[in-house]
Amino acid sequence: MKASTIDVIAYSSPAKGTSFSNEVICAFSGDSGAVRQAIVAARDVGRGLLGALGHTPSPRPLPTSEETDQ
């Protein structure tokens, strides 16, 4: 598999740019497959961190067709 690089073009955290929220926001640029792979890897790390804190992350249910038609 060929490795591709991605660039972080924006980063916001509670200390820089998101005020008093607990969110971290990153914007990436690069090959779409490489960006997707980086996001999936970051999600897996985040799930592991939440698990280490004693919480088992669970996925949100998919919206029903009635909810998406509104």
PDB file of C-alpha atoms in Angstrom:
ATOM      1  CA  MET A   1       0.000   0.000   0.000  1.00  0.00           C
ATOM      2  CA  LYS A   2       1.297   3.450  -0.876  1.00  0.00           C
ATOM      3  CA  ALA A   3       1.486   5.943   1.974  1.00  0.00           C
ATOM      4  CA  SER A   4       0.207   9.458   1.382  1.00  0.00           C
ATOM      5  CA  THR A   5       0.721  12.507   3.507  1.00  0.00           C
ATOM      6  CA  ILE A   6      -2.020  14.748   4.783  1.00  0.00           C
ATOM      7  CA  ASP A   7      -1.766  18.297   6.053  1.00  0.00           C
ATOM      8  CA  VAL A   8      -3.522  19.688   9.106  1.00  0.00           C
ATOM      9  CA  ILE A   9      -4.770  23.061   7.895  1.00  0.00           C
ATOM     10  CA  ALA A  10      -6.718  24.113  11.017  1.00  0.00           C
ATOM     11  CA  TYR A  11      -6.869  23.099  14.677  1.00  0.00           C
ATOM     12  CA  SER A  12      -9.177  24.430  17.360  1.00  0.00           C
ATOM     13  CA  SER A  13      -9.360  23.349  20.995  1.00  0.00           C
ATOM     14  CA  PRO A  14     -10.856  24.739  24.211  1.00  0.00           C
ATOM     15  CA  ALA A  15      -7.625  26.706  24.682  1.00  0.00           C
ATOM     16  CA  LYS A  16      -7.559  27.963  21.083  1.00  0.00           C
ATOM     17  CA  GLY A  17     -10.665  28.857  19.159  1.00  0.00           C
ATOM     18  CA  THR A  18     -13.633  26.961  20.645  1.00  0.00           C
ATOM     19  CA  SER A  19     -14.213  29.045  23.766  1.00  0.00           C
ATOM     20  CA  PHE A  20     -15.643  26.983  26.613  1.00  0.00           C
ATOM     21  CA  SER A  21     -16.639  23.836  24.720  1.00  0.00           C
ATOM     22  CA  ASN A  22     -14.973  20.466  25.157  1.00  0.00           C
ATOM     23  CA  GLU A  23     -14.517  19.976  21.411  1.00  0.00           C
ATOM     24  CA  VAL A  24     -11.382  19.643  19.346  1.00  0.00           C
ATOM     25  CA  ILE A  25     -11.811  20.486  15.675  1.00  0.00           C
ATOM     26  CA  CYS A  26      -9.239  19.618  13.011  1.00  0.00           C
ATOM     27  CA  ALA A  27      -9.348  20.326   9.281  1.00  0.00           C
ATOM     28  CA  PHE A  28      -7.250  18.161   6.968  1.00  0.00           C
ATOM     29  CA  SER A  29      -6.135  18.401   3.367  1.00  0.00           C
ATOM     30  CA  GLY A  30      -4.722  15.694   1.154  1.00  0.00           C
ATOM     31  CA  ASP A  31      -5.629  12.560  -0.772  1.00  0.00           C
ATOM     32  CA  SER A  32      -9.189  11.576   0.177  1.00  0.00           C
ATOM     33  CA  GLY A  33      -8.204   7.996   1.004  1.00  0.00           C
ATOM     34  CA  ALA A  34      -5.356   9.148   3.242  1.00  0.00           C
ATOM     35  CA  VAL A  35      -7.585  11.680   5.026  1.00  0.00           C
ATOM     36  CA  ARG A  36     -10.241   9.017   5.579  1.00  0.00           C
ATOM     37  CA  GLN A  37      -7.643   6.603   6.948  1.00  0.00           C
ATOM     38  CA  ALA A  38      -6.315   9.289   9.326  1.00  0.00           C
ATOM     39  CA  ILE A  39      -9.818  10.074  10.594  1.00  0.00           C
ATOM     40  CA  VAL A  40     -10.608   6.390  11.182  1.00  0.00           C
ATOM     41  CA  ALA A  41      -7.302   5.980  13.063  1.00  0.00           C
ATOM     42  CA  ALA A  42      -8.042   9.062  15.197  1.00  0.00           C
ATOM     43  CA  ARG A  43     -11.521   7.744  15.971  1.00  0.00           C
ATOM     44  CA  ASP A  44     -10.039   4.426  17.123  1.00  0.00           C
ATOM     45  CA  VAL A  45      -7.575   6.229  19.408  1.00  0.00           C
ATOM     46  CA  GLY A  46     -10.408   8.355  20.834  1.00  0.00           C
ATOM     47  CA  ARG A  47     -12.498   5.273  21.559  1.00  0.00           C
ATOM     48  CA  GLY A  48      -9.540   3.718  23.354  1.00  0.00           C
ATOM     49  CA  LEU A  49      -9.086   6.841  25.469  1.00  0.00           C
ATOM     50  CA  LEU A  50     -12.763   6.911  26.417  1.00  0.00           C
ATOM     51  CA  GLY A  51     -12.556   3.226  27.334  1.00  0.00           C
ATOM     52  CA  ALA A  52      -9.542   3.912  29.554  1.00  0.00           C
ATOM     53  CA  LEU A  53     -11.623   6.540  31.371  1.00  0.00           C
ATOM     54  CA  GLY A  54     -14.218   3.912  32.204  1.00  0.00           C
ATOM     55  CA  HIS A  55     -16.804   4.694  29.531  1.00  0.00           C
ATOM     56  CA  THR A  56     -17.714   2.358  26.709  1.00  0.00           C
ATOM     57  CA  PRO A  57     -18.419   4.454  23.619  1.00  0.00           C
ATOM     58  CA  SER A  58     -21.459   3.401  21.616  1.00  0.00           C
ATOM     59  CA  PRO A  59     -22.415   4.522  18.122  1.00  0.00           C
ATOM     60  CA  ARG A  60     -25.355   6.808  17.572  1.00  0.00           C
ATOM     61  CA  PRO A  61     -28.344   5.168  15.892  1.00  0.00           C
ATOM     62  CA  LEU A  62     -28.836   6.023  12.232  1.00  0.00           C
ATOM     63  CA  PRO A  63     -31.632   8.516  11.593  1.00  0.00           C
ATOM     64  CA  THR A  64     -34.909   7.124  10.319  1.00  0.00           C
ATOM     65  CA  SER A  65     -36.247   8.146   6.928  1.00  0.00           C
ATOM     66  CA  GLU A  66     -38.884  10.299   8.658  1.00  0.00           C
ATOM     67  CA  GLU A  67     -36.137  12.277  10.432  1.00  0.00           C
ATOM     68  CA  THR A  68     -34.127  12.837   7.249  1.00  0.00           C
ATOM     69  CA  ASP A  69     -37.173  13.986   5.222  1.00  0.00           C
ATOM     70  CA  GLN A  70     -37.805  16.998   7.458  1.00  0.00           C
TER      71      GLN A  70
END
